[in-house]
Tab-separated table of C-alpha atoms in Angstrom:
chain	number	residue	atom	x	y	z
A	176	MET	CA	-31.791	25.547	6.755
A	177	PRO	CA	-31.635	29.366	7.115
A	178	THR	CA	-28.153	30.753	6.686
A	179	ASN	CA	-28.588	33.006	9.743
A	180	LEU	CA	-29.308	30.077	12.086
A	181	HIS	CA	-26.196	30.573	14.191
A	182	ARG	CA	-25.591	34.285	13.874
A	183	CYS	CA	-26.931	35.111	17.365
A	184	CYS	CA	-26.224	31.834	19.080
A	185	SER	CA	-23.895	31.339	22.016
A	186	LEU	CA	-20.893	29.043	22.014
A	187	ASN	CA	-22.761	26.631	24.298
A	188	TRP	CA	-25.627	26.364	21.838
A	189	ILE	CA	-23.227	25.587	19.008
A	190	VAL	CA	-21.589	22.819	21.024
A	191	PHE	CA	-25.032	21.465	21.977
A	192	TYR	CA	-26.135	21.481	18.361
A	193	ILE	CA	-23.021	19.692	17.152
A	194	VAL	CA	-23.292	16.948	19.760
A	195	ALA	CA	-27.030	16.591	19.125
A	196	VAL	CA	-26.473	15.723	15.479
A	197	ALA	CA	-23.714	13.244	16.278
A	198	ALA	CA	-26.029	10.329	15.648
A	199	VAL	CA	-27.034	11.499	12.160
A	200	PRO	CA	-25.465	9.107	9.627
A	201	GLN	CA	-23.080	10.622	7.091
A	202	ILE	CA	-23.372	9.815	3.410
A	203	THR	CA	-20.245	8.265	1.929
A	204	HIS	CA	-19.164	7.210	-1.539
A	205	SER	CA	-20.720	3.860	-2.468
A	206	GLY	CA	-19.031	3.092	-5.789
A	207	GLN	CA	-17.421	-0.191	-6.735
A	208	PRO	CA	-14.056	-1.007	-8.299
A	209	LEU	CA	-14.306	-1.262	-12.079
A	210	PHE	CA	-11.629	-2.309	-14.564
A	211	SER	CA	-11.193	-2.691	-18.307
A	212	SER	CA	-10.664	-5.943	-20.125
A	213	PRO	CA	-7.001	-7.030	-20.061
A	214	ASN	CA	-4.378	-5.530	-22.358
A	215	ASN	CA	-1.587	-8.054	-22.858
A	216	PHE	CA	2.156	-7.614	-23.455
A	217	VAL	CA	4.855	-10.261	-23.877
A	218	THR	CA	7.715	-10.775	-21.401
A	219	GLY	CA	10.494	-13.271	-20.876
A	220	VAL	CA	9.836	-16.932	-20.080
A	221	GLU	CA	7.674	-17.538	-16.993
A	222	PRO	CA	7.283	-14.085	-15.397
A	223	ILE	CA	6.816	-15.300	-11.841
A	224	SER	CA	6.187	-11.899	-10.268
A	225	ILE	CA	5.942	-8.239	-11.269
A	226	SER	CA	6.938	-4.772	-10.092
A	227	SER	CA	6.463	-1.223	-11.362
A	228	ALA	CA	8.386	2.059	-11.170
A	229	ASP	CA	9.575	4.891	-13.411
A	230	VAL	CA	12.964	3.542	-14.458
A	231	ASP	CA	13.644	5.897	-17.376
A	232	GLY	CA	12.774	9.134	-15.585
A	233	ASP	CA	10.068	10.304	-17.981
A	234	GLY	CA	7.289	10.424	-15.383
A	235	ASP	CA	5.513	7.298	-16.634
A	236	ILE	CA	5.373	4.038	-14.693
A	237	ASP	CA	7.290	1.180	-16.288
A	238	ILE	CA	7.124	-2.558	-15.565
A	239	MET	CA	9.676	-5.202	-14.579
A	240	THR	CA	9.256	-8.977	-14.398
A	241	PRO	CA	11.728	-11.599	-13.127
A	242	ASN	CA	11.507	-14.517	-15.514
A	243	TRP	CA	11.869	-17.869	-13.772
A	244	THR	CA	12.964	-20.013	-16.714
A	245	SER	CA	14.949	-17.567	-18.857
A	246	GLY	CA	16.992	-16.270	-15.895
A	247	ASP	CA	16.566	-12.610	-16.703
A	248	VAL	CA	14.508	-9.523	-15.881
A	249	SER	CA	12.269	-7.967	-18.514
A	250	VAL	CA	11.930	-4.179	-18.499
A	251	LEU	CA	8.936	-2.783	-20.390
A	252	LEU	CA	9.000	0.996	-20.838
A	253	ASN	CA	5.727	2.916	-20.779
A	254	ASN	CA	5.044	5.218	-23.715
A	255	GLY	CA	2.900	7.470	-21.520
A	256	THR	CA	-0.555	6.126	-22.330
A	257	GLY	CA	-0.338	2.678	-20.790
A	258	SER	CA	1.092	0.852	-23.773
A	259	PHE	CA	4.576	-0.563	-23.541
A	260	SER	CA	7.667	-1.130	-25.629
A	261	ALA	CA	8.948	-4.593	-26.381
A	262	PRO	CA	10.734	-6.048	-23.358
A	263	VAL	CA	14.444	-5.523	-22.914
A	264	ASN	CA	15.921	-8.412	-20.953
A	265	PHE	CA	18.792	-8.159	-18.482
A	266	THR	CA	20.595	-11.283	-17.296
A	267	VAL	CA	20.476	-11.945	-13.561
A	268	GLY	CA	20.832	-15.379	-11.925
A	269	SER	CA	19.174	-18.763	-11.761
A	270	ARG	CA	15.425	-18.849	-11.120
A	271	PRO	CA	14.859	-15.149	-10.386
A	272	SER	CA	11.714	-14.850	-8.281
A	273	PHE	CA	11.360	-11.180	-7.345
A	274	VAL	CA	12.572	-7.753	-8.415
A	275	SER	CA	12.603	-4.721	-6.117
A	276	PRO	CA	12.875	-1.361	-7.949
A	277	THR	CA	14.500	1.317	-5.789
A	278	ASP	CA	17.331	3.863	-5.783
A	279	LEU	CA	20.307	1.941	-4.460
A	280	ASP	CA	23.241	4.227	-5.301
A	281	GLY	CA	21.721	7.546	-4.244
A	282	ASP	CA	21.614	9.204	-7.650
A	283	GLY	CA	17.810	9.427	-7.862
A	284	ASP	CA	17.437	6.767	-10.550
A	285	ILE	CA	15.562	3.530	-9.945
A	286	ASP	CA	17.887	0.548	-9.738
A	287	LEU	CA	16.915	-3.116	-9.411
A	288	ALA	CA	17.533	-5.713	-6.716
A	289	VAL	CA	16.650	-9.242	-7.835
A	290	ALA	CA	16.237	-12.371	-5.702
A	291	ASN	CA	17.756	-15.384	-7.476
A	292	PHE	CA	16.051	-18.386	-5.945
A	293	GLY	CA	18.163	-20.939	-7.796
A	294	SER	CA	21.614	-19.433	-7.224
A	295	ASP	CA	21.256	-18.350	-3.569
A	296	ASN	CA	22.167	-14.743	-4.245
A	297	ILE	CA	20.745	-11.379	-5.154
A	298	ALA	CA	21.633	-9.359	-8.227
A	299	ILE	CA	22.056	-5.558	-8.136
A	300	LEU	CA	21.515	-3.773	-11.449
A	301	ILE	CA	22.443	-0.066	-11.477
A	302	ASN	CA	20.404	2.234	-13.738
A	303	ASP	CA	22.092	4.719	-16.072
A	304	GLY	CA	19.022	6.976	-15.720
A	305	ASN	CA	17.419	5.954	-18.995
A	306	GLY	CA	16.124	2.545	-17.998
A	307	VAL	CA	19.277	0.780	-19.152
A	308	PHE	CA	21.005	-1.312	-16.512
A	309	ALA	CA	24.636	-2.253	-15.957
A	310	ALA	CA	25.706	-5.871	-15.667
A	311	ALA	CA	24.560	-7.441	-12.424
A	312	ILE	CA	26.657	-7.475	-9.267
A	313	TYR	CA	25.957	-10.424	-6.970
A	314	TYR	CA	25.746	-10.831	-3.193
A	315	GLU	CA	25.395	-14.145	-1.412
A	316	VAL	CA	22.451	-14.515	0.957
A	317	GLY	CA	20.659	-17.560	2.378
A	318	ASP	CA	19.361	-20.711	0.728
A	319	GLY	CA	16.578	-19.990	-1.775
A	320	PRO	CA	16.076	-16.189	-1.662
A	321	HIS	CA	12.470	-15.598	-2.618
A	322	SER	CA	11.590	-11.920	-2.191
A	323	ILE	CA	13.134	-8.571	-1.270
A	324	TYR	CA	11.990	-5.406	0.458
A	325	SER	CA	14.045	-2.242	0.160
A	326	ASP	CA	13.993	0.696	2.591
A	327	ASP	CA	16.319	2.706	4.809
A	328	PHE	CA	16.496	0.532	7.923
A	329	ASN	CA	19.219	2.537	9.691
A	330	SER	CA	18.180	6.097	8.703
A	331	ASP	CA	21.444	6.927	6.954
A	332	GLY	CA	19.719	8.061	3.769
A	333	TYR	CA	20.453	4.927	1.729
A	334	ASN	CA	18.097	2.073	0.937
A	335	ASP	CA	18.993	-1.258	2.521
A	336	LEU	CA	17.615	-4.699	1.651
A	337	ALA	CA	15.708	-7.392	3.530
A	338	VAL	CA	15.784	-10.767	1.757
A	339	VAL	CA	13.728	-13.805	2.785
A	340	ASN	CA	15.390	-17.197	2.255
A	341	PHE	CA	12.921	-20.004	1.568
A	342	PHE	CA	15.000	-23.083	2.380
A	343	SER	CA	17.005	-21.642	5.267
A	344	SER	CA	13.843	-20.132	6.844
A	345	SER	CA	15.464	-16.789	7.537
A	346	VAL	CA	15.636	-13.131	6.557
A	347	THR	CA	18.979	-11.548	5.669
A	348	ILE	CA	19.628	-7.822	6.091
A	349	LEU	CA	22.058	-6.192	3.660
A	350	VAL	CA	23.143	-2.686	4.651
A	351	ASN	CA	23.837	-0.194	1.871
A	352	GLN	CA	27.334	1.309	2.046
A	353	GLY	CA	26.221	4.424	0.167
A	354	ALA	CA	27.032	3.710	-3.467
A	355	GLY	CA	24.861	0.690	-4.157
A	356	THR	CA	27.256	-1.755	-2.547
A	357	PHE	CA	26.140	-3.912	0.364
A	358	VAL	CA	27.331	-5.739	3.448
A	359	ALA	CA	25.284	-8.522	5.000
A	360	SER	CA	24.783	-7.333	8.578
A	361	ALA	CA	22.681	-10.113	10.108
A	362	THR	CA	20.400	-13.069	9.410
A	363	TYR	CA	17.320	-13.702	11.563
A	364	PRO	CA	15.362	-16.959	11.871
A	365	VAL	CA	11.669	-16.763	11.024
A	366	GLY	CA	9.014	-19.401	10.311
A	367	LEU	CA	9.268	-22.292	7.891
A	368	ASN	CA	9.809	-21.545	4.187
A	369	PRO	CA	9.243	-17.767	4.052
A	370	THR	CA	8.059	-16.407	0.710
A	371	TRP	CA	7.436	-12.681	1.233
A	372	VAL	CA	8.604	-9.712	3.269
A	373	VAL	CA	7.213	-6.197	3.769
A	374	ALA	CA	8.402	-3.402	6.046
A	375	HIS	CA	6.402	-0.775	7.898
A	376	ASN	CA	6.036	0.798	11.313
A	377	PHE	CA	3.834	-1.812	12.978
A	378	ASP	CA	4.316	-0.859	16.635
A	379	GLY	CA	3.876	2.902	16.339
A	380	ASP	CA	7.429	3.980	17.247
A	381	LEU	CA	8.192	5.384	13.744
A	382	ILE	CA	10.930	2.762	13.212
A	383	LEU	CA	10.630	0.266	10.366
A	384	ASP	CA	9.679	-3.285	11.326
A	385	LEU	CA	9.454	-6.420	9.163
A	386	ALA	CA	6.567	-8.765	8.429
A	387	VAL	CA	7.574	-12.100	6.892
A	388	VAL	CA	5.111	-14.557	5.351
A	389	ASN	CA	5.972	-18.166	6.250
A	390	ARG	CA	4.416	-20.633	3.831
A	391	GLN	CA	5.032	-23.934	5.593
A	392	SER	CA	4.267	-22.794	9.150
A	393	ASP	CA	1.076	-20.936	8.115
A	394	ASN	CA	1.968	-17.737	9.948
A	395	ILE	CA	3.663	-14.378	9.712
A	396	SER	CA	6.732	-13.329	11.673
A	397	ILE	CA	6.945	-9.778	12.989
A	398	LEU	CA	10.464	-8.497	13.629
A	399	ILE	CA	10.434	-5.183	15.488
A	400	GLY	CA	13.120	-2.796	14.262
A	401	ASN	CA	15.691	-1.142	16.498
A	402	GLY	CA	16.364	1.698	14.062
A	403	ASP	CA	19.950	0.673	13.257
A	404	ALA	CA	19.165	-2.051	10.680
A	405	SER	CA	18.949	-4.639	13.459
A	406	PHE	CA	15.747	-6.345	14.566
A	407	LYS	CA	14.369	-8.099	17.605
A	408	ALA	CA	13.601	-11.804	17.545
A	409	ALA	CA	10.550	-12.771	15.530
A	410	THR	CA	7.075	-13.098	17.022
A	411	SER	CA	4.615	-15.171	14.996
A	412	PHE	CA	0.887	-14.848	14.332
A	413	PRO	CA	-1.352	-17.345	12.496
A	414	CYS	CA	-2.635	-16.194	9.128
A	415	GLY	CA	-4.255	-19.087	7.257
A	416	ASP	CA	-3.394	-22.125	5.154
A	417	ASP	CA	-0.341	-21.882	2.873
A	418	PRO	CA	0.232	-18.085	2.859
A	419	LEU	CA	2.249	-16.711	-0.041
A	420	THR	CA	2.266	-12.909	-0.227
A	421	ALA	CA	1.210	-9.872	1.791
A	422	ASP	CA	0.517	-6.165	1.599
A	423	VAL	CA	-0.198	-3.575	4.269
A	424	GLY	CA	-2.450	-0.600	4.982
A	425	ASP	CA	-4.631	0.969	7.639
A	426	PHE	CA	-7.806	-1.002	6.944
A	427	ASP	CA	-9.818	0.152	9.968
A	428	GLY	CA	-8.754	3.805	10.092
A	429	ASP	CA	-7.213	3.687	13.569
A	430	GLY	CA	-3.765	4.824	12.444
A	431	ASP	CA	-2.159	1.389	12.858
A	432	ILE	CA	-0.827	-0.652	9.966
A	433	ASP	CA	-2.745	-3.863	9.256
A	434	ILE	CA	-1.774	-6.791	7.016
A	435	ALA	CA	-3.530	-8.599	4.156
A	436	ILE	CA	-2.303	-12.024	3.030
A	437	ALA	CA	-3.037	-14.315	0.069
A	438	ASN	CA	-3.483	-17.936	1.229
A	439	LEU	CA	-2.968	-20.487	-1.522
A	440	LEU	CA	-4.630	-23.539	0.038
A	441	GLY	CA	-6.868	-21.441	2.255
A	442	LEU	CA	-8.550	-20.141	-0.921
A	443	SER	CA	-8.837	-16.739	0.699
A	444	ALA	CA	-7.537	-13.297	1.388
A	445	THR	CA	-6.747	-12.975	5.084
A	446	VAL	CA	-6.816	-9.765	7.121
A	447	LEU	CA	-4.886	-9.297	10.367
A	448	LEU	CA	-5.804	-6.114	12.232
A	449	ASN	CA	-3.075	-4.470	14.274
A	450	ASN	CA	-3.611	-3.915	18.002
A	451	GLY	CA	-1.384	-0.838	17.760
A	452	ASP	CA	1.708	-2.356	19.336
A	453	GLY	CA	2.815	-4.685	16.546
A	454	THR	CA	0.660	-7.578	17.736
A	455	PHE	CA	-2.280	-8.725	15.657
A	456	GLN	CA	-5.822	-9.960	16.123
A	457	PRO	CA	-6.879	-13.425	14.916
A	458	PRO	CA	-7.157	-13.652	11.125
A	459	VAL	CA	-10.389	-12.918	9.286
A	460	PHE	CA	-10.862	-14.767	5.989
A	461	TYR	CA	-12.468	-13.518	2.767
A	462	GLU	CA	-13.224	-16.180	0.197
A	463	SER	CA	-11.547	-15.834	-3.179
A	464	LEU	CA	-11.957	-18.023	-6.257
A	465	GLY	CA	-9.130	-20.380	-5.381
A	466	ASN	CA	-5.361	-20.651	-5.302
A	467	PRO	CA	-4.728	-16.981	-4.433
A	468	HIS	CA	-1.123	-16.010	-5.134
A	469	GLY	CA	-0.810	-12.220	-5.016
A	470	VAL	CA	-2.466	-9.471	-2.976
A	471	MET	CA	-2.307	-5.680	-3.042
A	472	ALA	CA	-3.999	-3.137	-0.779
A	473	THR	CA	-4.990	0.241	-2.223
A	474	ASP	CA	-8.002	2.473	-2.815
A	475	LEU	CA	-9.463	1.218	-6.089
A	476	ASP	CA	-12.655	3.325	-6.263
A	477	ASP	CA	-11.745	6.808	-4.917
A	478	ASP	CA	-13.666	6.561	-1.651
A	479	CYS	CA	-10.482	7.035	0.428
A	480	ILE	CA	-10.888	3.539	1.893
A	481	ILE	CA	-8.373	0.806	1.205
A	482	ASP	CA	-9.577	-2.116	-0.907
A	483	LEU	CA	-7.907	-5.456	-1.676
A	484	VAL	CA	-7.182	-7.135	-4.987
A	485	VAL	CA	-6.063	-10.777	-5.299
A	486	THR	CA	-4.813	-12.917	-8.179
A	487	ASN	CA	-6.222	-16.453	-8.490
A	488	ARG	CA	-4.568	-19.429	-10.184
A	489	ASN	CA	-7.591	-21.693	-9.970
A	490	PRO	CA	-7.591	-24.198	-12.865
A	491	SER	CA	-11.377	-23.935	-13.171
A	492	THR	CA	-11.296	-20.112	-13.376
A	493	PRO	CA	-7.780	-19.438	-14.679
A	494	THR	CA	-8.204	-15.804	-15.745
A	495	LYS	CA	-9.738	-14.036	-12.742
A	496	VAL	CA	-8.649	-11.458	-10.202
A	497	SER	CA	-10.751	-10.729	-7.132
A	498	ALA	CA	-11.434	-7.252	-5.735
A	499	PHE	CA	-12.702	-6.775	-2.180
A	500	LYS	CA	-14.182	-3.361	-1.479
A	501	GLY	CA	-13.132	-1.976	1.886
A	502	VAL	CA	-15.806	-0.831	4.314
A	503	GLY	CA	-13.425	1.318	6.355
A	504	ASP	CA	-13.767	-0.486	9.680
A	505	GLY	CA	-11.327	-3.271	8.856
A	506	THR	CA	-13.895	-5.433	7.062
A	507	PHE	CA	-14.378	-6.008	3.351
A	508	GLU	CA	-17.319	-6.807	1.093
A	509	SER	CA	-17.553	-10.060	-0.846
A	510	ALA	CA	-15.318	-10.350	-3.882
A	511	ILE	CA	-16.197	-9.117	-7.319
A	512	TYR	CA	-14.223	-10.541	-10.237
A	513	PHE	CA	-12.445	-9.200	-13.301
A	514	GLU	CA	-10.877	-10.913	-16.274
A	515	ALA	CA	-7.080	-10.896	-16.428
A	516	GLY	CA	-4.647	-12.937	-18.472
A	517	SER	CA	-4.244	-16.677	-18.311
A	518	ASP	CA	-2.871	-18.024	-15.018
A	519	PRO	CA	-2.326	-14.683	-13.196
A	520	ASN	CA	0.321	-15.069	-10.521
A	521	LYS	CA	1.455	-11.793	-8.895
A	522	LEU	CA	0.357	-8.200	-9.379
A	523	SER	CA	1.330	-4.569	-8.998
A	524	VAL	CA	-0.742	-1.387	-8.757
A	525	ALA	CA	0.170	1.947	-10.388
A	526	ASP	CA	-1.272	4.636	-12.644
A	527	PHE	CA	-0.044	3.368	-16.000
A	528	ASP	CA	-2.134	5.608	-18.276
A	529	GLY	CA	-1.559	8.844	-16.365
A	530	ASN	CA	-5.199	9.655	-15.577
A	531	GLY	CA	-4.834	9.599	-11.789
A	532	SER	CA	-6.521	6.221	-11.212
A	533	PRO	CA	-4.614	3.161	-9.944
A	534	ASP	CA	-4.493	0.432	-12.575
A	535	LEU	CA	-3.594	-3.246	-12.161
A	536	VAL	CA	-0.905	-5.283	-13.860
A	537	VAL	CA	-0.623	-9.042	-13.379
A	538	SER	CA	2.055	-11.511	-14.437
A	539	ASN	CA	0.727	-14.468	-16.430
A	540	VAL	CA	3.334	-16.995	-15.471
A	541	THR	CA	2.586	-19.876	-17.856
A	542	VAL	CA	1.917	-17.813	-21.003
A	543	ASP	CA	4.910	-15.429	-20.809
A	544	SER	CA	2.944	-12.208	-20.657
A	545	ILE	CA	1.528	-9.491	-18.464
A	546	SER	CA	-1.984	-8.031	-18.457
A	547	ILE	CA	-2.889	-4.407	-17.748
A	548	LEU	CA	-6.366	-3.743	-16.356
A	549	PHE	CA	-7.116	-0.032	-16.580
A	550	ASN	CA	-9.160	1.484	-13.781
A	551	LEU	CA	-12.442	2.868	-15.107
A	552	VAL	CA	-13.346	4.783	-11.927
A	553	PRO	CA	-12.621	8.512	-12.455
A	554	PHE	CA	-10.488	9.740	-9.555
A	555	ALA	CA	-10.541	13.355	-8.386
A	556	VAL	CA	-7.750	15.479	-9.838
A	557	PRO	CA	-5.289	16.498	-7.112
A	558	GLU	CA	-4.627	20.171	-6.435
A	559	ASP	CA	-2.393	22.201	-4.151
A	560	THR	CA	-5.198	23.693	-2.057
A	561	ASP	CA	-3.006	24.780	0.837
A	562	GLY	CA	-0.368	26.489	-1.290
A	563	ASP	CA	2.604	24.586	0.082
A	564	GLY	CA	3.834	23.486	-3.328
A	565	LEU	CA	2.759	19.853	-2.889
A	566	LEU	CA	-0.246	18.120	-4.367
A	567	ASP	CA	-2.552	17.429	-1.454
A	568	ILE	CA	-2.807	13.697	-2.079
A	569	CYS	CA	1.004	13.546	-1.995
A	570	ASP	CA	1.596	15.681	1.108
A	571	PRO	CA	1.727	13.269	4.063
A	572	CYS	CA	-0.275	13.761	7.230
A	573	PRO	CA	1.829	12.828	10.292
A	574	LEU	CA	-1.128	11.567	12.325
A	575	ASN	CA	-2.298	9.204	9.595
A	576	PRO	CA	0.700	8.515	7.343
A	577	ILE	CA	-0.856	5.641	5.408
A	578	ASN	CA	-3.598	7.950	4.057
A	579	PRO	CA	-1.919	10.878	2.288
A	580	CYS	CA	-3.395	14.351	2.593
A	581	CYS	CA	-2.286	17.933	3.073
A	582	CYS	CA	-2.383	17.931	6.861
A	583	ASP	CA	0.064	19.630	9.128
A	584	LEU	CA	-2.240	18.926	12.099
A	585	ALA	CA	-5.366	16.851	11.529
A	586	GLY	CA	-8.479	18.588	12.861
A	587	ASP	CA	-6.863	22.047	12.954
A	588	ILE	CA	-9.585	23.516	10.767
A	589	ASN	CA	-8.677	27.187	11.202
A	590	ASP	CA	-4.939	26.430	10.894
A	591	ASP	CA	-3.976	28.133	14.148
A	592	GLY	CA	-1.700	25.311	15.286
A	593	ASP	CA	-4.105	23.744	17.781
A	594	VAL	CA	-7.224	21.560	17.803
A	595	ASN	CA	-9.893	23.249	19.921
A	596	ILE	CA	-13.521	24.335	19.942
A	597	GLY	CA	-12.673	27.114	17.518
A	598	ASP	CA	-12.185	24.494	14.823
A	599	ALA	CA	-15.692	23.089	15.356
A	600	ILE	CA	-17.136	26.623	15.206
A	601	TYR	CA	-15.191	27.271	11.995
A	602	ILE	CA	-16.870	24.281	10.299
A	603	VAL	CA	-20.344	25.316	11.480
A	604	LYS	CA	-19.850	28.821	10.074
A	605	TYR	CA	-18.487	27.397	6.835
A	606	ILE	CA	-21.466	25.071	6.359
A	607	PHE	CA	-24.354	27.193	7.634
A	608	GLU	CA	-23.221	30.822	7.431
A	609	ASP	CA	-21.272	30.934	4.175
A	610	GLY	CA	-18.075	31.347	6.164
A	611	GLU	CA	-14.599	31.139	4.740
A	612	ALA	CA	-13.484	27.775	3.429
A	613	PRO	CA	-10.953	25.951	5.575
A	614	PRO	CA	-7.365	26.743	4.521
A	615	CYS	CA	-6.812	23.053	3.795
A	616	LEU	CA	-9.841	20.961	2.920
A	617	ASP	CA	-8.175	17.639	3.725
A	618	GLN	CA	-7.135	18.957	7.128
A	619	ALA	CA	-10.788	19.866	7.799
A	620	ASN	CA	-11.924	16.274	7.211
A	621	ALA	CA	-11.421	15.448	10.870
A	622	ASP	CA	-13.419	12.232	10.688
A	623	GLY	CA	-11.304	10.940	7.781
A	624	GLY	CA	-14.210	11.093	5.354
A	625	VAL	CA	-14.420	12.344	1.805
A	626	ASP	CA	-16.383	15.555	2.334
A	627	ILE	CA	-16.679	18.335	4.915
A	628	ASN	CA	-19.915	18.220	6.913
A	629	ILE	CA	-21.293	18.519	10.412
A	630	GLY	CA	-19.772	15.150	11.250
A	631	ASP	CA	-16.323	16.736	11.227
A	632	ALA	CA	-17.380	19.314	13.821
A	633	THR	CA	-18.968	16.565	15.905
A	634	TYR	CA	-15.787	14.548	15.717
A	635	ILE	CA	-13.734	17.442	17.077
A	636	VAL	CA	-16.171	18.074	19.939
A	637	LYS	CA	-16.020	14.411	20.940
A	638	PHE	CA	-12.226	14.508	20.770
A	639	ILE	CA	-12.045	17.562	23.043
A	640	PHE	CA	-14.813	16.872	25.564
A	641	GLN	CA	-15.462	13.119	25.430
A	642	ASP	CA	-11.981	11.585	24.975
A	643	GLY	CA	-12.893	10.715	21.400
A	644	GLU	CA	-10.506	9.422	18.774
A	645	ILE	CA	-7.732	11.629	17.433
A	646	PRO	CA	-8.813	13.516	14.292
A	647	ALA	CA	-7.760	11.900	11.042
A	648	CYS	CA	-7.208	13.252	7.549
A	649	GLY	CA	-9.677	12.898	4.730
A	650	THR	CA	-8.717	13.228	1.085
A	651	THR	CA	-11.078	15.524	-0.771
A	652	GLY	CA	-8.921	15.824	-3.874
A	653	SER	CA	-9.902	19.468	-4.135
């Protein structure tokens, strides 16, 4: 196309041209998740779940496992390349089932909160900054605490705890007093035998809500937050047969937070799409190999679309994890499978080898080990393209907070503080007239894609003149 195509054209012609090409399909990344063979490391006895965080402050992601039989937590420190030191074990309580790594005393170091299923309490282990933890301090909760989610539920700057209690079918909120000490503020009834809890803004009011997975009642409970560490009564939504764990993300790109669930007897990963107000559509099931136990939602193949990965404890295929590539509209492709360790139970996702790609780690509960699966998809190297001192993939966009980018205002291509026809013109000049590059490339990806093209200009025109969807943020990585 000649570079002088638009040099003498009127504004009306430009708008006409943009709308005319609206139906032209845009090319998107079509790669698939790809992982290495498993790399195994020993832990304590029966690592029932797994978490990851930088506990020694060296910039590398370390690993923690609660060990069901040995009653301790194993901490494996990363040497920087994705290999790990021998585990150091810290005593907690009876039948520890989950460990939540987070800063609990406000000093910037990652501490640990552990759910002790067998002793009906949680253990708090304060970090000295080097990945060494003080003796546990215990707080009573409900009967059979199974998992923990940590976040600041009352906006006082300190991380609080939500603990689900399996036998008492409830969730207990412990409010942080500012130095890593806690007071139980309330306990809320949920469904039968809850096993998992996550927190996010599900109803769009920017206040944290809770989603609790209820194993026996085959549903999730949504507890809408009030902003002061209190929650409204639970509302339940069906999610499949024998649900165990959950993770969240914006699977359909509408700005609302959806939920993915692993269903043990349902032999599936289940997706519940959010209606935008904290209510959810009927579940959609994606067949896994069998006995799914853990699920995580993240972009595995650098197409800026959230994928799912599920652990399977199927006796006939005891070493497999399933990956479901996201389409971007809330649906997922059929599973592809990767070898993990024997009897993989739960999993965590982090960049363990420091190359920018999210890797997988699974806990192999019956063989006392973990397996690292390194991501073989090369991810784009992040840069600070807008000069604000933050890497673009780490600089959150307020209109689409689940997909990080460098946006101050999505769709504001020329960075003048407003989304208007000038932004569409800016893209046309950039593409066809060798115009100046947008100040922030991610901010220019108005359609939430992975590259800047005429579709972004079309998206803005539809938003302005046709009541189209609000511009999103892409992630170019450049």
